[in-house]
CSV table of C-alpha atoms and ligand atoms in Angstrom, one decimal:
chain,number,residue,atom,x,y,z
P,21,UNK,CA,109.2,199.2,146.4
P,22,UNK,CA,108.4,196.3,144.0
P,23,UNK,CA,111.3,196.0,140.8
P,24,UNK,CA,109.5,198.2,138.5
P,25,UNK,CA,108.8,201.9,140.7
P,26,UNK,CA,112.9,201.6,140.9
P,27,UNK,CA,114.1,204.0,138.6
P,28,UNK,CA,117.4,202.6,136.2
P,29,UNK,CA,120.6,204.5,136.7
P,30,UNK,CA,121.4,202.6,133.1
P,31,UNK,CA,119.7,205.9,131.3
P,32,UNK,CA,121.1,208.9,133.5
P,33,UNK,CA,123.6,210.8,132.7
P,34,UNK,CA,125.6,213.2,135.2
P,35,UNK,CA,123.4,216.0,136.1
P,36,UNK,CA,120.1,213.3,136.9
P,37,UNK,CA,121.9,211.1,138.3
P,38,UNK,CA,123.6,213.6,140.7
P,39,UNK,CA,120.7,215.2,141.7
P,40,UNK,CA,118.7,211.7,141.9
P,41,UNK,CA,121.0,210.8,144.4
P,42,UNK,CA,120.5,214.5,146.2
P,43,UNK,CA,116.9,213.9,146.0
P,44,UNK,CA,117.2,210.5,148.0
P,45,UNK,CA,119.4,212.9,150.5
P,46,UNK,CA,122.7,211.1,149.3
P,47,UNK,CA,125.5,213.9,148.7
P,48,UNK,CA,126.2,213.1,145.2
P,49,UNK,CA,129.7,214.9,144.4
P,50,UNK,CA,132.1,212.3,143.2
P,51,UNK,CA,129.7,209.6,143.7
P,52,UNK,CA,128.0,210.0,141.0
P,53,UNK,CA,131.2,209.8,139.1
P,54,UNK,CA,131.8,207.0,140.6
P,55,UNK,CA,128.4,205.2,140.3
P,56,UNK,CA,128.3,206.1,136.7
P,57,UNK,CA,131.6,204.2,136.0
P,58,UNK,CA,131.1,201.2,137.5
P,59,UNK,CA,127.6,200.9,135.6
P,60,UNK,CA,129.5,201.9,132.0
P,61,UNK,CA,133.4,201.4,132.5
P,62,UNK,CA,133.0,198.1,134.1
P,63,UNK,CA,129.9,196.6,132.9
P,64,UNK,CA,127.9,196.7,136.3
P,65,UNK,CA,125.2,195.2,137.1
P,66,UNK,CA,124.7,195.0,140.9
P,67,UNK,CA,126.0,197.6,143.2
P,68,UNK,CA,127.3,194.4,145.3
P,69,UNK,CA,130.6,194.2,143.1
P,70,UNK,CA,130.8,198.4,143.6
P,71,UNK,CA,133.7,198.0,146.7
P,72,UNK,CA,134.1,201.3,146.8
P,73,UNK,CA,131.2,201.7,147.8
P,74,UNK,CA,130.2,201.6,151.5
P,75,UNK,CA,127.5,198.5,152.5
P,76,UNK,CA,124.8,201.0,153.8
P,77,UNK,CA,124.2,202.9,150.7
P,78,UNK,CA,124.6,199.9,148.8
P,79,UNK,CA,121.6,198.8,150.5
P,80,UNK,CA,120.2,202.1,150.7
P,81,UNK,CA,120.7,202.4,146.6
P,82,UNK,CA,119.5,198.6,145.9
P,83,UNK,CA,116.1,200.0,148.0
P,84,UNK,CA,115.9,203.1,145.7
P,85,UNK,CA,116.9,201.4,142.3
P,86,UNK,CA,118.1,199.4,139.9
P,87,UNK,CA,121.0,198.6,136.8
P,88,UNK,CA,119.1,197.4,133.5
P,89,UNK,CA,119.4,196.2,130.1
P,90,UNK,CA,116.2,194.9,127.7
P,91,UNK,CA,117.3,191.4,128.6
P,92,UNK,CA,119.0,189.8,125.1
P,93,UNK,CA,116.5,187.2,123.2
P,94,UNK,CA,119.2,186.4,120.7
P,95,UNK,CA,122.1,187.1,119.9
P,96,UNK,CA,123.6,185.6,116.3
P,97,UNK,CA,127.2,185.9,114.6
P,98,UNK,CA,128.3,186.1,111.2
P,99,UNK,CA,130.9,184.2,109.3
P,100,UNK,CA,132.3,187.8,109.2
P,101,UNK,CA,132.4,188.9,111.8
P,102,UNK,CA,129.2,190.7,112.6
P,103,UNK,CA,127.1,190.0,115.9
P,104,UNK,CA,123.1,190.9,116.7
P,105,UNK,CA,121.8,190.9,119.2
P,106,UNK,CA,117.5,190.7,119.7
P,107,UNK,CA,116.5,192.3,122.2
P,108,UNK,CA,113.5,191.7,124.4
P,109,UNK,CA,111.5,195.5,124.5
P,110,UNK,CA,108.0,194.2,125.8
P,111,UNK,CA,104.9,193.7,125.3
P,112,UNK,CA,105.6,191.6,122.3
P,113,UNK,CA,107.9,193.5,121.1
P,114,UNK,CA,112.1,193.4,119.9
P,115,UNK,CA,114.4,195.6,118.4
P,116,UNK,CA,118.5,194.6,116.8
P,117,UNK,CA,121.4,195.9,117.2
P,118,UNK,CA,124.3,195.2,115.5
P,119,UNK,CA,128.3,195.0,116.4
P,120,UNK,CA,130.5,195.1,112.9
P,121,UNK,CA,134.2,195.3,113.1
P,122,UNK,CA,136.6,196.3,111.0
P,123,UNK,CA,140.0,196.3,110.5
P,124,UNK,CA,140.6,200.4,112.3
P,125,UNK,CA,137.0,200.4,113.7
P,126,UNK,CA,134.7,198.8,115.7
P,127,UNK,CA,131.1,199.6,115.1
P,128,UNK,CA,128.2,199.1,117.2
P,129,UNK,CA,124.3,200.3,115.2
P,130,UNK,CA,121.4,200.8,118.2
P,131,UNK,CA,118.6,201.5,117.9
P,132,UNK,CA,116.2,204.2,119.1
P,133,UNK,CA,112.6,202.9,118.8
P,134,UNK,CA,110.0,200.1,118.6
P,135,UNK,CA,109.7,199.8,114.8
P,136,UNK,CA,110.1,203.5,113.3
P,137,UNK,CA,107.0,205.8,111.7
P,138,UNK,CA,109.0,207.4,108.8
P,139,UNK,CA,107.9,204.5,106.8
P,140,UNK,CA,110.7,204.7,104.1
P,141,UNK,CA,109.8,202.8,101.2
P,142,UNK,CA,112.7,200.5,101.2
P,143,UNK,CA,113.3,199.5,104.7
P,144,UNK,CA,112.4,197.0,106.6
P,145,UNK,CA,112.0,198.5,109.8
P,146,UNK,CA,109.3,201.1,108.2
P,147,UNK,CA,107.5,198.3,107.2
P,148,UNK,CA,106.4,197.2,110.5
P,149,UNK,CA,104.8,200.1,111.4
P,150,UNK,CA,105.8,202.1,114.9
P,151,UNK,CA,104.8,200.7,118.8
P,152,UNK,CA,107.4,202.9,120.9
P,153,UNK,CA,110.1,204.7,121.4
P,154,UNK,CA,113.0,203.1,123.5
P,155,UNK,CA,114.5,205.4,126.5
P,156,UNK,CA,117.8,206.5,126.9
P,157,UNK,CA,118.3,203.1,129.4
P,158,UNK,CA,117.1,200.9,126.9
P,159,UNK,CA,119.8,202.8,123.8
P,160,UNK,CA,122.3,202.6,126.5
P,161,UNK,CA,122.0,200.1,127.5
P,162,UNK,CA,122.1,197.7,123.9
P,163,UNK,CA,125.7,199.4,124.0
P,164,UNK,CA,126.4,197.6,127.8
P,165,UNK,CA,125.1,194.5,127.1
P,166,UNK,CA,127.0,194.5,123.9
P,167,UNK,CA,130.6,195.3,125.3
P,168,UNK,CA,129.7,192.7,127.4
P,169,UNK,CA,128.5,190.0,125.6
P,170,UNK,CA,131.3,190.6,123.4
P,171,UNK,CA,134.1,191.0,126.2
P,172,UNK,CA,132.6,187.8,127.3
P,173,UNK,CA,132.9,185.8,124.2
P,174,UNK,CA,136.8,187.1,123.3
P,175,UNK,CA,137.6,185.4,127.0
P,176,UNK,CA,135.9,182.3,126.3
P,177,UNK,CA,137.8,182.2,122.4
P,178,UNK,CA,141.0,182.9,124.4
P,179,UNK,CA,140.8,180.8,127.3
P,180,UNK,CA,140.0,177.8,124.5
P,181,UNK,CA,143.0,179.2,122.7
P,182,UNK,CA,146.1,180.7,125.1
P,183,UNK,CA,144.7,179.6,128.3
P,184,UNK,CA,145.2,182.9,129.0
P,185,UNK,CA,141.6,185.7,130.0
P,186,UNK,CA,143.6,188.8,129.1
P,187,UNK,CA,141.4,190.9,126.9
P,188,UNK,CA,142.6,192.4,124.0
P,189,UNK,CA,142.3,196.1,123.1
P,190,UNK,CA,139.9,194.4,120.1
P,191,UNK,CA,137.2,193.9,121.9
P,192,UNK,CA,136.6,197.7,122.4
P,193,UNK,CA,133.8,199.6,121.0
P,194,UNK,CA,135.2,202.3,119.1
P,195,UNK,CA,132.3,204.0,117.5
P,196,UNK,CA,128.2,204.3,117.4
P,197,UNK,CA,125.8,204.7,114.8
P,198,UNK,CA,122.3,205.5,115.1
P,199,UNK,CA,121.3,203.6,112.2
P,200,UNK,CA,119.3,200.7,113.6
P,201,UNK,CA,115.4,200.6,114.2
P,202,UNK,CA,113.8,203.9,114.7
P,203,UNK,CA,113.7,207.5,113.0
P,204,UNK,CA,116.6,209.1,116.5
P,205,UNK,CA,115.5,212.7,115.6
P,206,UNK,CA,111.8,211.7,116.6
P,207,UNK,CA,113.4,210.2,119.8
P,208,UNK,CA,115.2,213.9,120.6
P,209,UNK,CA,114.7,213.3,125.0
P,210,UNK,CA,116.0,209.8,125.1
P,211,UNK,CA,118.2,209.8,122.1
P,212,UNK,CA,120.1,213.0,123.6
P,213,UNK,CA,120.1,212.0,126.9
P,214,UNK,CA,122.0,208.7,125.4
P,215,UNK,CA,124.7,210.3,123.6
P,216,UNK,CA,125.5,212.7,126.5
P,217,UNK,CA,126.3,209.3,129.0
P,218,UNK,CA,127.9,207.9,124.9
P,219,UNK,CA,130.8,211.3,125.5
P,220,UNK,CA,130.2,211.0,129.2
P,221,UNK,CA,134.6,210.7,130.0
P,222,UNK,CA,133.1,208.6,133.7
P,223,UNK,CA,130.7,206.9,131.1
P,224,UNK,CA,131.8,206.2,127.7
P,225,UNK,CA,133.7,208.4,126.4
P,226,UNK,CA,133.3,208.6,123.1
P,227,UNK,CA,134.8,211.4,120.8
P,228,UNK,CA,131.9,213.5,118.8
P,229,UNK,CA,132.6,212.3,116.0
P,230,UNK,CA,133.0,208.7,117.1
P,231,UNK,CA,128.9,209.4,117.4
P,232,UNK,CA,126.7,209.3,114.0
P,233,UNK,CA,123.2,210.4,114.5
P,234,UNK,CA,121.4,209.0,111.5
P,235,UNK,CA,117.8,210.6,110.2
P,236,UNK,CA,115.5,210.9,107.1
P,237,UNK,CA,115.9,214.4,107.4
P,238,UNK,CA,113.7,215.8,110.3
P,239,UNK,CA,114.5,219.4,110.0
P,240,UNK,CA,114.1,221.4,113.3
P,241,UNK,CA,115.5,218.5,115.5
P,242,UNK,CA,118.4,218.7,113.0
P,243,UNK,CA,118.9,222.5,113.9
P,244,UNK,CA,117.8,221.5,117.9
P,245,UNK,CA,120.5,218.6,118.0
P,246,UNK,CA,123.8,221.4,116.2
P,247,UNK,CA,122.9,223.7,119.1
P,248,UNK,CA,122.1,220.7,121.8
P,249,UNK,CA,124.4,218.9,121.3
P,250,UNK,CA,126.4,218.5,117.9
P,251,UNK,CA,127.8,214.5,117.3
P,252,UNK,CA,128.8,213.6,113.6
P,253,UNK,CA,125.8,213.8,111.1
P,254,UNK,CA,124.5,211.3,108.7
P,255,UNK,CA,121.6,212.4,106.4
P,256,UNK,CA,119.2,209.6,104.7
P,257,UNK,CA,119.0,211.2,101.1
P,258,UNK,CA,118.4,208.9,98.8
P,259,UNK,CA,116.7,211.3,96.6
P,260,UNK,CA,117.8,214.6,95.2
P,261,UNK,CA,114.1,215.9,93.9
P,262,UNK,CA,111.6,215.7,95.7
P,263,UNK,CA,108.6,214.2,93.6
P,264,UNK,CA,110.5,211.1,94.3
P,265,UNK,CA,112.3,211.6,97.7
P,266,UNK,CA,108.0,212.2,98.9
P,267,UNK,CA,107.7,208.8,97.7
P,268,UNK,CA,110.6,206.7,98.4
P,269,UNK,CA,111.2,209.0,102.5
P,270,UNK,CA,107.8,210.9,103.2
P,271,UNK,CA,108.9,212.8,105.5
P,272,UNK,CA,110.2,215.6,103.0
P,273,UNK,CA,106.6,216.2,101.7
P,274,UNK,CA,107.0,218.1,105.8
P,275,UNK,CA,110.8,218.7,105.2
P,276,UNK,CA,111.6,219.2,101.3
P,277,UNK,CA,114.9,219.2,100.3
P,278,UNK,CA,115.5,222.9,99.9
P,279,UNK,CA,114.9,222.7,103.6
P,280,UNK,CA,116.6,220.5,104.2
P,281,UNK,CA,119.6,221.7,102.3
P,282,UNK,CA,119.3,224.4,104.6
P,283,UNK,CA,119.5,222.9,107.6
P,284,UNK,CA,122.4,220.5,106.7
P,285,UNK,CA,124.3,223.6,106.1
P,286,UNK,CA,123.7,225.2,109.5
P,287,UNK,CA,124.6,221.7,110.9
P,288,UNK,CA,128.5,221.9,109.7
P,289,UNK,CA,128.6,225.7,111.4
P,290,UNK,CA,128.9,223.4,114.3
P,291,UNK,CA,129.2,219.9,113.9
P,292,UNK,CA,132.3,218.0,115.2
P,293,UNK,CA,133.3,216.9,111.6
P,294,UNK,CA,133.5,219.4,108.2
P,295,UNK,CA,131.0,217.7,106.5
P,296,UNK,CA,127.4,215.7,106.8
P,297,UNK,CA,127.3,211.9,105.3
P,298,UNK,CA,124.3,212.0,103.0
P,299,UNK,CA,123.2,208.2,102.6
P,300,UNK,CA,121.8,207.1,99.1
P,301,UNK,CA,120.7,203.3,99.0
P,302,UNK,CA,120.8,202.5,95.3
P,303,UNK,CA,117.7,201.3,94.0
P,304,UNK,CA,117.5,199.7,90.6
P,305,UNK,CA,116.0,201.3,88.2
P,306,UNK,CA,114.5,203.5,90.8
P,307,UNK,CA,116.8,206.7,92.0
P,308,UNK,CA,120.6,205.2,89.9
P,309,UNK,CA,120.0,206.3,86.0
P,310,UNK,CA,122.4,209.2,85.0
P,311,UNK,CA,119.2,212.2,85.5
P,312,UNK,CA,119.6,210.9,88.8
P,313,UNK,CA,122.6,211.2,89.0
P,314,UNK,CA,123.4,214.9,87.9
P,315,UNK,CA,120.8,216.1,90.2
P,316,UNK,CA,121.9,214.1,93.1
P,317,UNK,CA,125.4,216.4,92.2
P,318,UNK,CA,123.4,219.4,91.3
P,319,UNK,CA,121.8,219.1,95.2
P,320,UNK,CA,125.1,218.4,97.0
P,321,UNK,CA,127.5,220.6,94.9
P,322,UNK,CA,126.2,223.1,97.8
P,323,UNK,CA,127.2,221.6,101.0
P,324,UNK,CA,130.7,219.5,102.2
P,325,UNK,CA,130.1,216.1,102.4
P,326,UNK,CA,130.6,212.8,101.9
P,327,UNK,CA,128.3,210.4,100.1
P,328,UNK,CA,127.7,206.7,101.1
P,329,UNK,CA,125.8,204.8,98.3
P,330,UNK,CA,123.9,201.7,100.2
P,331,UNK,CA,123.3,198.6,98.1
P,332,UNK,CA,119.7,198.1,99.0
P,333,UNK,CA,119.0,195.4,100.9
P,334,UNK,CA,116.9,193.1,100.4
P,335,UNK,CA,113.9,191.2,103.1
P,336,UNK,CA,110.8,189.5,102.5
P,337,UNK,CA,108.2,191.1,100.3
P,338,UNK,CA,110.1,194.4,99.4
P,339,UNK,CA,109.0,195.0,96.1
P,340,UNK,CA,112.6,197.0,95.0
P,341,UNK,CA,116.2,195.6,93.7
P,342,UNK,CA,120.1,196.7,94.1
P,343,UNK,CA,120.9,197.7,90.9
P,344,UNK,CA,124.1,195.5,89.4
P,345,UNK,CA,127.7,196.1,91.3
P,346,UNK,CA,129.1,197.6,88.0
P,347,UNK,CA,126.4,200.1,88.6
P,348,UNK,CA,126.8,201.2,91.9
P,349,UNK,CA,130.5,201.6,91.4
P,350,UNK,CA,130.3,203.6,87.9
P,351,UNK,CA,128.1,205.8,89.8
P,352,UNK,CA,130.5,205.9,92.3
P,353,UNK,CA,133.1,206.8,90.5
P,354,UNK,CA,131.7,209.1,88.2
P,355,UNK,CA,130.5,211.8,91.6
P,356,UNK,CA,134.2,211.2,92.3
P,357,UNK,CA,135.3,212.6,89.0
P,358,UNK,CA,132.8,216.0,90.0
P,359,UNK,CA,134.6,215.8,93.1
P,360,UNK,CA,132.2,214.1,95.6
P,361,UNK,CA,133.9,211.9,98.5
P,362,UNK,CA,131.9,209.4,97.8
P,363,UNK,CA,132.4,205.6,98.9
P,364,UNK,CA,130.5,202.4,98.7
P,365,UNK,CA,129.3,200.7,101.6
P,366,UNK,CA,130.3,197.0,101.4
P,367,UNK,CA,127.0,194.6,103.1
P,368,UNK,CA,127.7,193.5,106.4
P,369,UNK,CA,126.2,190.4,107.8
P,370,UNK,CA,124.0,189.3,105.8
P,371,UNK,CA,123.7,186.1,107.0
P,372,UNK,CA,122.4,186.7,110.0
P,373,UNK,CA,119.4,189.5,108.2
P,374,UNK,CA,121.6,192.3,110.0
P,375,UNK,CA,122.4,194.2,106.9
P,376,UNK,CA,121.2,198.1,106.7
P,377,UNK,CA,117.5,197.9,106.3
P,378,UNK,CA,117.0,194.7,107.2
P,379,UNK,CA,116.7,195.3,111.3
P,380,UNK,CA,113.3,194.2,111.3
P,381,UNK,CA,113.1,192.5,115.3
P,382,UNK,CA,109.4,192.2,116.6
P,383,UNK,CA,107.5,194.7,116.5
P,384,UNK,CA,104.0,194.9,117.5
P,385,UNK,CA,102.3,197.5,115.7
P,386,UNK,CA,99.2,199.3,117.7
P,387,UNK,CA,99.6,202.6,116.0
P,388,UNK,CA,98.9,203.6,112.8
P,389,UNK,CA,101.7,205.2,110.7
P,390,UNK,CA,99.9,207.9,109.7
P,391,UNK,CA,98.4,209.0,113.1
P,392,UNK,CA,101.7,208.7,114.6
P,393,UNK,CA,103.5,210.4,113.0
P,394,UNK,CA,103.6,214.6,113.0
P,395,UNK,CA,103.0,215.0,109.4
P,396,UNK,CA,100.1,217.1,108.3
P,397,UNK,CA,100.7,216.5,104.8
P,398,UNK,CA,101.0,212.7,104.7
M,409,SAH,N1,116.0,206.4,110.8
M,409,SAH,C1,117.6,206.6,110.0
M,409,SAH,C2,118.4,206.1,110.4
M,409,SAH,C3,117.8,203.6,110.6
M,409,SAH,S1,118.3,203.7,108.5
M,409,SAH,C4,117.6,206.7,109.4
M,409,SAH,O1,116.8,206.8,107.8
M,409,SAH,O2,118.2,208.0,107.9
M,409,SAH,C5,119.7,203.5,108.4
M,409,SAH,C6,119.9,203.6,107.1
M,409,SAH,O3,119.8,202.5,106.8
M,409,SAH,C7,119.2,204.7,106.1
M,409,SAH,O4,120.3,205.4,105.7
M,409,SAH,C8,118.2,203.7,105.2
M,409,SAH,O5,117.5,204.8,104.4
M,409,SAH,C9,118.7,202.8,105.2
M,409,SAH,N2,118.6,201.8,104.5
M,409,SAH,C10,117.2,201.3,105.1
M,409,SAH,N3,116.6,200.2,104.8
M,409,SAH,C11,117.7,199.9,103.8
M,409,SAH,C12,117.7,199.1,102.6
M,409,SAH,N4,116.9,197.9,102.6
M,409,SAH,N5,119.2,198.2,102.1
M,409,SAH,C13,120.1,199.7,102.5
M,409,SAH,N6,119.8,200.8,103.0
M,409,SAH,C14,118.4,201.0,104.0
M,410,SF4,FE1,112.6,204.6,109.3
M,410,SF4,FE2,115.1,205.2,108.9
M,410,SF4,FE3,113.7,202.7,107.7
M,410,SF4,FE4,112.7,205.5,106.8
M,410,SF4,S1,114.4,204.2,106.5
M,410,SF4,S2,111.4,203.5,108.0
M,410,SF4,S3,113.6,206.5,108.3
M,410,SF4,S4,114.2,203.8,110.3
């Protein structure tokens, strides 16, 4: 069998993997969990290392399947500890994944699409247009590769420093955010499959609270996620009136703020956290005045939420500017004084262009944005 006709086990959740084994006359039973553990817990990329699997079964699995992540094109290390990987998604497309270590958590920011069709005015990914959805294998493979690479790097470092290769728990990725390239809720099926693997105890075993889907506001899919697999939700608000939001986040023309807020209220009833995070990218003179602040307070006081202010991160040929830090802090303080929990996101990895909204990878835009996105009104 040719390599590309082999089934990639990387993206198969428990149910799909069991089904695949049964279809190939392999008794699934405990095998499914065993295979998942080898692939996801022990980062196996070949069947040869699977010591509790018979040679006969290994040979059979090699004939019909593979374990494969996207090839890594490059790995960049920021002075603040952030790491960015560029993955080869084929056909001249490259997508980006970012590791952000902090004191109490180590977050991996993953991509769900090559490019993005939503075309938000201030986003480098949107600027490139859309090429294609990533498969569940490609989405989960980002975590698989990142964890493997972090482990290898720390082993090298410890080896040099202490002549010991004991893996430290500080290497473990603790949180996953779908905040890389792409709109996760416009690649719903593959994103859902990947979330199931992230949560599965045989695979990565993340709690629902530690996996965050960030969306520009695809209302019907917010409801679907609430029904299928509620995890933490972040909504990219950026404006609290429809006229401005239509310009900044064009999907607002299809799903205006009133619908979006109602869907957030419904989501909270099912969510693992009892609040929604609203992301608000601060753009000087565009959405940072006292009027904007008043509108924002009015809008979000209807709902239990936290606001995360993200200073605009610039990229080549972007027409926006971040407000001065004093202005951002004063905006944050006024929100806090109105009783709204607010944080200002620290910019991480900007020396390697890994900050929020700077992920541009390299996307061969073969699909016109307006043609692809399901927006009749755009
Ligand atoms: N498509 C999803 C997730 C990816 S973007 C979404 O839009 O939510 C992750 C976050 O970065 C979003 O809140 C997005 O609006 C924000 N962002 C995009 N471009 C940015 C930029 N240049 N500076 C700061 N934040 C940006
Ligand atoms: Fe797409 Fe999110 Fe960028 Fe908007 S901000 S263009 S939805 S990736």
